Short mmCIF file of C-alpha atoms and ligand atoms in Angstrom, two decimals:
data_model
loop_
_atom_site.label_atom_id
_atom_site.label_comp_id
_atom_site.label_asym_id
_atom_site.label_seq_id
_atom_site.Cartn_x
_atom_site.Cartn_y
_atom_site.Cartn_z
CA MET A 1 101.73 109.42 69.81
CA HIS A 2 99.21 107.92 72.24
CA SER A 3 98.52 108.70 75.91
CA TYR A 4 98.07 105.69 78.14
CA SER A 5 96.05 105.01 81.29
CA LEU A 6 97.28 102.04 83.26
CA MET A 7 95.98 100.31 86.41
CA ALA A 8 98.75 99.18 88.72
CA SER A 9 97.84 96.52 91.33
CA ALA A 10 99.02 96.19 94.91
CA LYS A 11 100.52 92.94 96.18
CA ILE A 12 100.32 90.95 99.40
CA ASN A 13 102.81 88.38 100.73
CA LEU A 14 101.21 85.01 101.37
CA TYR A 15 104.63 83.85 102.50
CA LEU A 16 107.84 85.69 103.43
CA GLU A 17 110.83 83.75 104.73
CA ILE A 18 114.19 85.40 105.33
CA ILE A 19 116.80 82.88 104.26
CA GLY A 20 119.91 84.87 105.11
CA ALA A 21 121.82 88.14 105.17
CA ARG A 22 123.67 89.18 102.02
CA PRO A 23 126.94 91.10 101.91
CA ASP A 24 125.20 93.91 99.96
CA GLY A 25 122.98 94.69 102.99
CA TYR A 26 119.97 93.01 101.44
CA HIS A 27 118.53 89.60 102.39
CA ASP A 28 117.94 86.37 100.49
CA LEU A 29 114.23 85.67 100.62
CA ALA A 30 111.64 83.05 99.70
CA MET A 31 108.28 84.75 99.13
CA VAL A 32 104.92 83.93 97.63
CA LEU A 33 103.57 87.17 96.17
CA GLN A 34 100.00 87.77 95.10
CA SER A 35 98.46 90.62 93.08
CA ILE A 36 95.13 92.08 94.35
CA ASP A 37 92.72 94.35 92.53
CA LEU A 38 93.32 97.39 94.78
CA ALA A 39 95.13 99.57 92.25
CA ASP A 40 96.46 103.03 91.45
CA GLN A 41 95.73 104.69 88.11
CA ILE A 42 98.80 105.90 86.23
CA ASP A 43 98.28 108.22 83.25
CA LEU A 44 101.18 108.78 80.82
CA ARG A 45 100.96 111.70 78.40
CA PRO A 46 103.71 112.50 75.84
CA LEU A 47 105.45 115.81 76.26
CA GLY A 48 106.89 117.95 73.46
CA THR A 49 110.15 118.32 75.39
CA ASN A 50 112.63 115.87 76.91
CA ALA A 51 111.34 116.58 80.41
CA ILE A 52 109.72 114.23 82.93
CA HIS A 53 106.90 115.70 85.00
CA LEU A 54 105.02 113.92 87.83
CA HIS A 55 101.80 114.75 89.68
CA CYS A 56 100.09 112.78 92.41
CA ASP A 57 96.80 113.41 94.24
CA HIS A 58 98.19 112.03 97.57
CA PRO A 59 99.82 114.67 99.88
CA GLU A 60 102.43 112.20 101.29
CA VAL A 61 103.70 111.08 97.90
CA PRO A 62 106.74 113.02 96.66
CA GLN A 63 106.26 114.62 93.24
CA ASP A 64 109.98 115.02 92.48
CA GLU A 65 112.91 112.85 91.32
CA SER A 66 112.71 110.83 94.54
CA ASN A 67 109.43 109.25 93.45
CA LEU A 68 110.03 105.67 92.22
CA ALA A 69 107.76 106.23 89.19
CA TYR A 70 109.84 109.26 88.26
CA LYS A 71 113.01 107.17 88.64
CA ALA A 72 111.51 104.56 86.30
CA ALA A 73 110.93 107.16 83.61
CA ALA A 74 114.44 108.59 84.14
CA LEU A 75 115.90 105.06 83.86
CA MET A 76 114.09 104.48 80.55
CA ALA A 77 115.21 107.89 79.23
CA GLU A 78 118.83 107.17 80.26
CA THR A 79 118.76 103.62 78.79
CA PHE A 80 117.17 104.69 75.47
CA PRO A 81 118.42 108.26 74.72
CA ASP A 82 117.71 107.98 70.96
CA VAL A 83 114.14 107.06 71.65
CA LEU A 84 113.76 109.93 74.09
CA ALA A 85 115.18 112.29 71.47
CA LYS A 86 112.75 110.95 68.87
CA TYR A 87 109.54 110.78 70.96
CA GLY A 88 110.15 113.33 73.81
CA GLY A 89 109.50 113.03 77.57
CA VAL A 90 106.44 112.15 79.60
CA GLU A 91 103.94 113.63 82.08
CA ILE A 92 103.00 111.07 84.74
CA THR A 93 99.86 111.52 86.78
CA ILE A 94 99.24 109.15 89.65
CA GLN A 95 95.81 108.69 91.30
CA LYS A 96 96.67 106.93 94.55
CA ARG A 97 94.26 104.35 95.92
CA ILE A 98 96.86 101.97 97.45
CA PRO A 99 97.83 103.18 100.91
CA VAL A 100 101.32 104.66 101.20
CA GLY A 101 104.08 103.01 103.26
CA ALA A 102 101.84 99.98 103.77
CA GLY A 103 103.75 96.85 102.73
CA LEU A 104 101.60 96.57 99.59
CA ALA A 105 104.28 97.58 97.01
CA GLY A 106 102.44 100.81 96.07
CA GLY A 107 105.60 102.61 94.96
CA SER A 108 106.96 99.56 93.13
CA THR A 109 103.78 98.99 91.16
CA ASN A 110 103.72 102.64 90.05
CA ALA A 111 107.33 102.25 88.80
CA ALA A 112 106.33 99.00 87.03
CA ALA A 113 103.41 100.76 85.28
CA VAL A 114 105.74 103.51 84.02
CA LEU A 115 108.12 100.84 82.57
CA VAL A 116 105.28 98.97 80.93
CA GLY A 117 103.58 102.18 79.71
CA LEU A 118 106.77 103.74 78.21
CA ASN A 119 107.58 100.42 76.52
CA LEU A 120 104.27 100.83 74.65
CA MET A 121 104.38 104.62 74.17
CA TRP A 122 107.93 104.53 72.79
CA ASN A 123 107.27 101.36 70.76
CA LEU A 124 110.35 99.68 72.32
CA LYS A 125 108.94 96.09 72.16
CA LEU A 126 110.89 95.04 75.26
CA SER A 127 109.98 91.62 76.68
CA ASP A 128 108.69 91.16 80.22
CA LYS A 129 112.15 89.77 81.11
CA GLN A 130 113.89 92.91 79.77
CA LEU A 131 111.42 95.14 81.69
CA GLN A 132 112.00 93.03 84.85
CA ASP A 133 115.81 93.47 84.51
CA LEU A 134 115.30 97.25 84.33
CA GLY A 135 112.84 97.03 87.25
CA SER A 136 115.28 95.25 89.47
CA LEU A 137 117.53 98.33 89.30
CA LEU A 138 114.69 100.29 90.91
CA GLY A 139 113.58 97.97 93.74
CA SER A 140 113.22 94.34 94.80
CA ASP A 141 109.43 94.19 94.23
CA VAL A 142 109.38 96.00 90.83
CA PRO A 143 110.11 92.84 88.72
CA PHE A 144 107.12 91.03 90.34
CA CYS A 145 104.88 94.12 89.76
CA ILE A 146 105.60 94.02 85.99
CA VAL A 147 103.89 90.64 85.65
CA GLY A 148 101.94 90.07 88.88
CA GLY A 149 99.59 87.10 89.51
CA THR A 150 100.76 84.39 91.96
CA LYS A 151 104.61 83.99 91.97
CA LEU A 152 107.42 82.46 93.99
CA ALA A 153 110.07 85.17 94.45
CA THR A 154 113.60 84.27 95.57
CA GLY A 155 117.00 86.01 95.68
CA ARG A 156 116.41 89.62 96.68
CA GLY A 157 112.83 89.15 95.51
CA GLU A 158 113.64 89.59 91.84
CA CYS A 159 113.95 85.94 90.73
CA LEU A 160 110.47 84.84 89.83
CA SER A 161 108.77 81.53 89.03
CA SER A 162 105.15 81.02 88.17
CA LEU A 163 102.74 79.26 90.48
CA PRO A 164 99.16 78.11 89.74
CA VAL A 165 96.94 81.17 89.61
CA LEU A 166 94.86 81.67 92.81
CA ASP A 167 92.11 83.91 91.64
CA ASP A 168 89.21 82.74 93.85
CA PHE A 169 90.14 84.46 97.12
CA TYR A 170 88.80 87.69 98.48
CA VAL A 171 90.92 89.65 100.92
CA VAL A 172 90.10 92.17 103.66
CA LEU A 173 92.90 94.67 104.31
CA GLY A 174 93.34 96.81 107.42
CA LYS A 175 95.80 99.64 107.94
CA TYR A 176 96.01 102.43 110.48
CA ARG A 177 96.30 105.55 108.35
CA SER A 178 98.88 107.28 110.61
CA LEU A 179 101.09 104.21 110.96
CA CYS A 180 104.10 103.54 108.68
CA VAL A 181 106.87 100.95 109.15
CA SER A 182 110.28 101.42 107.60
CA THR A 183 111.13 98.37 105.47
CA ALA A 184 114.86 98.89 105.99
CA TRP A 185 114.33 99.06 109.80
CA ALA A 186 112.31 95.81 109.78
CA TYR A 187 114.95 93.87 107.82
CA GLN A 188 117.90 95.24 109.80
CA THR A 189 116.18 94.53 113.14
CA PHE A 190 115.43 90.97 112.00
CA ARG A 191 119.08 90.57 110.91
CA HIS A 192 120.33 91.60 114.34
CA GLN A 193 117.83 89.52 116.32
CA TYR A 194 117.59 86.30 114.30
CA LEU A 195 120.38 85.97 111.80
CA THR A 196 123.37 86.60 114.06
CA ASN A 197 122.14 84.35 116.87
CA GLU A 198 122.48 80.62 116.05
CA LEU A 199 119.85 79.47 118.61
CA ALA A 200 117.28 81.96 117.44
CA ARG A 201 118.04 80.93 113.87
CA GLU A 202 117.51 77.21 114.67
CA ASN A 203 114.26 77.79 116.57
CA ARG A 204 112.90 79.84 113.70
CA GLN A 205 113.94 77.22 111.17
CA GLN A 206 111.50 74.78 112.74
CA GLU A 207 108.54 77.00 111.91
CA VAL A 208 109.23 77.64 108.19
CA CYS A 209 106.99 75.83 105.77
CA LEU A 210 107.66 76.89 102.17
CA GLU A 211 107.33 73.36 100.77
CA LYS A 212 103.96 72.79 102.44
CA MET A 213 102.79 76.17 101.16
CA MET A 214 103.92 75.30 97.60
CA SER A 215 102.01 72.02 97.75
CA ALA A 216 98.90 73.67 99.07
CA ILE A 217 99.05 76.21 96.21
CA LYS A 218 99.61 73.46 93.62
CA ASP A 219 96.56 71.63 95.05
CA ARG A 220 94.66 74.89 95.19
CA ASN A 221 93.76 73.91 98.73
CA ASN A 222 92.42 77.24 100.05
CA GLY A 223 92.00 76.03 103.67
CA GLN A 224 95.62 74.91 103.82
CA ILE A 225 96.91 78.08 102.21
CA GLY A 226 95.21 80.04 104.91
CA GLN A 227 96.75 77.97 107.67
CA LEU A 228 100.26 78.18 106.11
CA LEU A 229 100.45 81.98 105.76
CA HIS A 230 103.84 83.05 107.11
CA ASN A 231 105.83 86.24 107.44
CA ASP A 232 109.17 86.35 109.31
CA LEU A 233 109.03 90.13 109.58
CA GLU A 234 106.08 89.79 112.01
CA ARG A 235 108.63 88.70 114.61
CA VAL A 236 110.08 92.18 114.71
CA VAL A 237 107.12 94.38 113.66
CA LEU A 238 104.35 92.97 115.96
CA PRO A 239 106.20 93.54 119.28
CA GLU A 240 107.13 97.11 118.20
CA TYR A 241 103.66 98.03 116.84
CA PRO A 242 100.91 96.73 119.20
CA GLN A 243 98.22 98.12 116.88
CA VAL A 244 99.39 95.76 114.13
CA GLN A 245 99.31 92.85 116.57
CA GLN A 246 95.79 93.88 117.67
CA LEU A 247 94.59 94.01 114.04
CA ARG A 248 95.96 90.57 113.39
CA ASP A 249 94.34 89.20 116.60
CA GLU A 250 90.96 90.64 115.72
CA PHE A 251 91.02 89.07 112.21
CA ARG A 252 92.00 85.71 113.76
CA GLY A 253 89.31 86.13 116.41
CA LEU A 254 86.76 86.33 113.58
CA GLY A 255 88.02 82.91 112.39
CA CYS A 256 89.96 84.32 109.42
CA ALA A 257 93.48 83.48 108.24
CA GLY A 258 95.22 86.80 108.86
CA MET A 259 98.83 87.92 108.31
CA MET A 260 100.89 91.09 108.00
CA SER A 261 101.88 91.95 104.38
CA GLY A 262 105.56 92.69 103.63
CA SER A 263 107.10 94.80 106.35
CA GLY A 264 103.60 95.98 107.37
CA PRO A 265 101.74 97.68 108.83
CA THR A 266 98.92 96.39 106.63
CA VAL A 267 97.30 93.18 107.86
CA PHE A 268 95.15 91.06 105.53
CA ALA A 269 92.64 88.24 106.04
CA LEU A 270 91.60 85.77 103.40
CA THR A 271 88.00 84.81 102.69
CA ASN A 272 86.35 82.63 100.08
CA SER A 273 83.58 85.01 99.01
CA GLN A 274 82.83 88.71 98.64
CA THR A 275 79.90 88.44 101.03
CA GLN A 276 82.08 86.89 103.70
CA ALA A 277 84.73 89.56 103.10
CA GLN A 278 82.16 92.29 103.52
CA GLN A 279 80.91 90.68 106.77
CA VAL A 280 84.46 90.55 108.10
CA LEU A 281 85.00 94.20 107.21
CA GLU A 282 81.81 95.24 109.07
CA SER A 283 82.74 93.10 112.11
CA MET A 284 86.21 94.73 112.17
CA LYS A 285 84.65 98.21 112.12
CA ILE A 286 82.63 97.26 115.24
CA ALA A 287 85.54 95.50 116.96
CA ILE A 288 87.92 98.43 116.41
CA PRO A 289 85.89 101.66 116.12
CA ASP A 290 89.00 103.79 115.49
CA PRO A 291 88.60 106.53 112.81
CA ASP A 292 92.30 106.04 112.03
CA LEU A 293 91.72 102.47 110.81
CA ASP A 294 91.11 102.07 107.09
CA LEU A 295 89.58 98.79 105.75
CA TRP A 296 89.19 97.52 102.22
CA VAL A 297 87.79 94.50 100.45
CA SER A 298 89.78 93.37 97.45
CA LYS A 299 90.13 90.31 95.25
CA PHE A 300 93.11 88.28 94.01
CA ARG A 301 94.20 89.03 90.43
CA ASP A 302 96.05 86.97 87.89
CA SER A 303 98.15 89.91 86.64
CA SER A 304 99.36 93.31 87.80
CA ILE A 305 99.62 96.13 85.20
CA ARG A 306 96.81 96.56 82.66
CA VAL A 307 96.23 99.26 80.11
CA SER A 308 92.75 100.66 80.83
CA SER A 309 92.58 103.23 78.01
CA LEU A 310 94.54 104.66 75.18
CA THR A 311 93.91 108.08 73.56
CA LYS A 312 95.40 109.87 70.54
O1 LIG B 401 114.60 96.88 97.15
P1 LIG B 401 113.90 97.93 97.93
O2 LIG B 401 114.48 99.33 97.76
O3 LIG B 401 112.42 97.92 97.73
O4 LIG B 401 114.09 97.53 99.47
C1 LIG B 401 113.81 98.43 100.53
C2 LIG B 401 114.64 98.01 101.74
O5 LIG B 401 114.25 96.74 102.21
C3 LIG B 401 116.10 97.86 101.42
O6 LIG B 401 116.77 99.08 101.64
C4 LIG B 401 116.55 96.84 102.44
O7 LIG B 401 116.84 97.46 103.69
C5 LIG B 401 115.34 96.01 102.62
N1 LIG B 401 115.40 94.72 101.84
C6 LIG B 401 116.26 93.71 102.25
N2 LIG B 401 116.30 92.55 101.48
C7 LIG B 401 115.50 92.38 100.43
C8 LIG B 401 114.60 93.38 100.03
C9 LIG B 401 114.60 94.56 100.76
O8 LIG B 401 117.01 93.86 103.21
N3 LIG B 401 115.55 91.21 99.72
#
């Protein structure tokens, strides 16, 4: 049996609108999700026993059953017990490059890589749709992370439709290393402040612009896409985390289209070239000379998980 090395891409939200509260505690969403080439490396090695082992080089990432990548392997083992008995378990090694707790789907993309990798290693021949159905049991962003690219995501985030690929953008990402935002907190706070108050709901409704964003993407109008970036969760995260607001203001002060990704605290800015992205990054370092601030330049990708090597 082969060992597999997979690269698992992060995602950003070009658009995140909260449509309404669901009885299961989740929210119905309309999102435009985009893969970027900032990626973790996931190595999968067959084990002689039925065990699942996980190692990660990042001190804040759990290495036990609570890790979403571990849960993905456990779900595959539980769903295909005969295959597990035939081929044995797996050792998962994660080299983390995507910041943790950042709104970039780092955990979800690791889980997606394990599903895609075990599908190959165990010769299961599951379709993307079958892998996405399994992924949706693990988390709302996992189905997107199986395929990646540029997608419209609705429902809880698991109903995906393809959009024209936007592969000509570069993106500058900024995140304060010590800052993490709880996704559950962000959604629950939004629910209390905006979904239970009719006036707040109506005011917000006037600002949503999914149709315009979809047209801009179909026309591949980069300028318009930048102007139409939208994230409802900014309404609750920015007032609570002034550093995130400051990051967003600085990006905008440099003339960039900037927006928080997911529930934050990562803020991204779009640029049309690598040179421009590098200049923005350097200007940000000068504008906010805080050693706690990490900055990256990345590029849009047309897919998420890719096998980078295979060894016997
Ligand atoms: O699905 P996942 O476990 O990644 O979601 C993390 C948290 O984000 C959930 O516990 C929930 O509080 C919130 N969430 C939500 N509605 C969604 C997706 C996530 O409320 N559609």
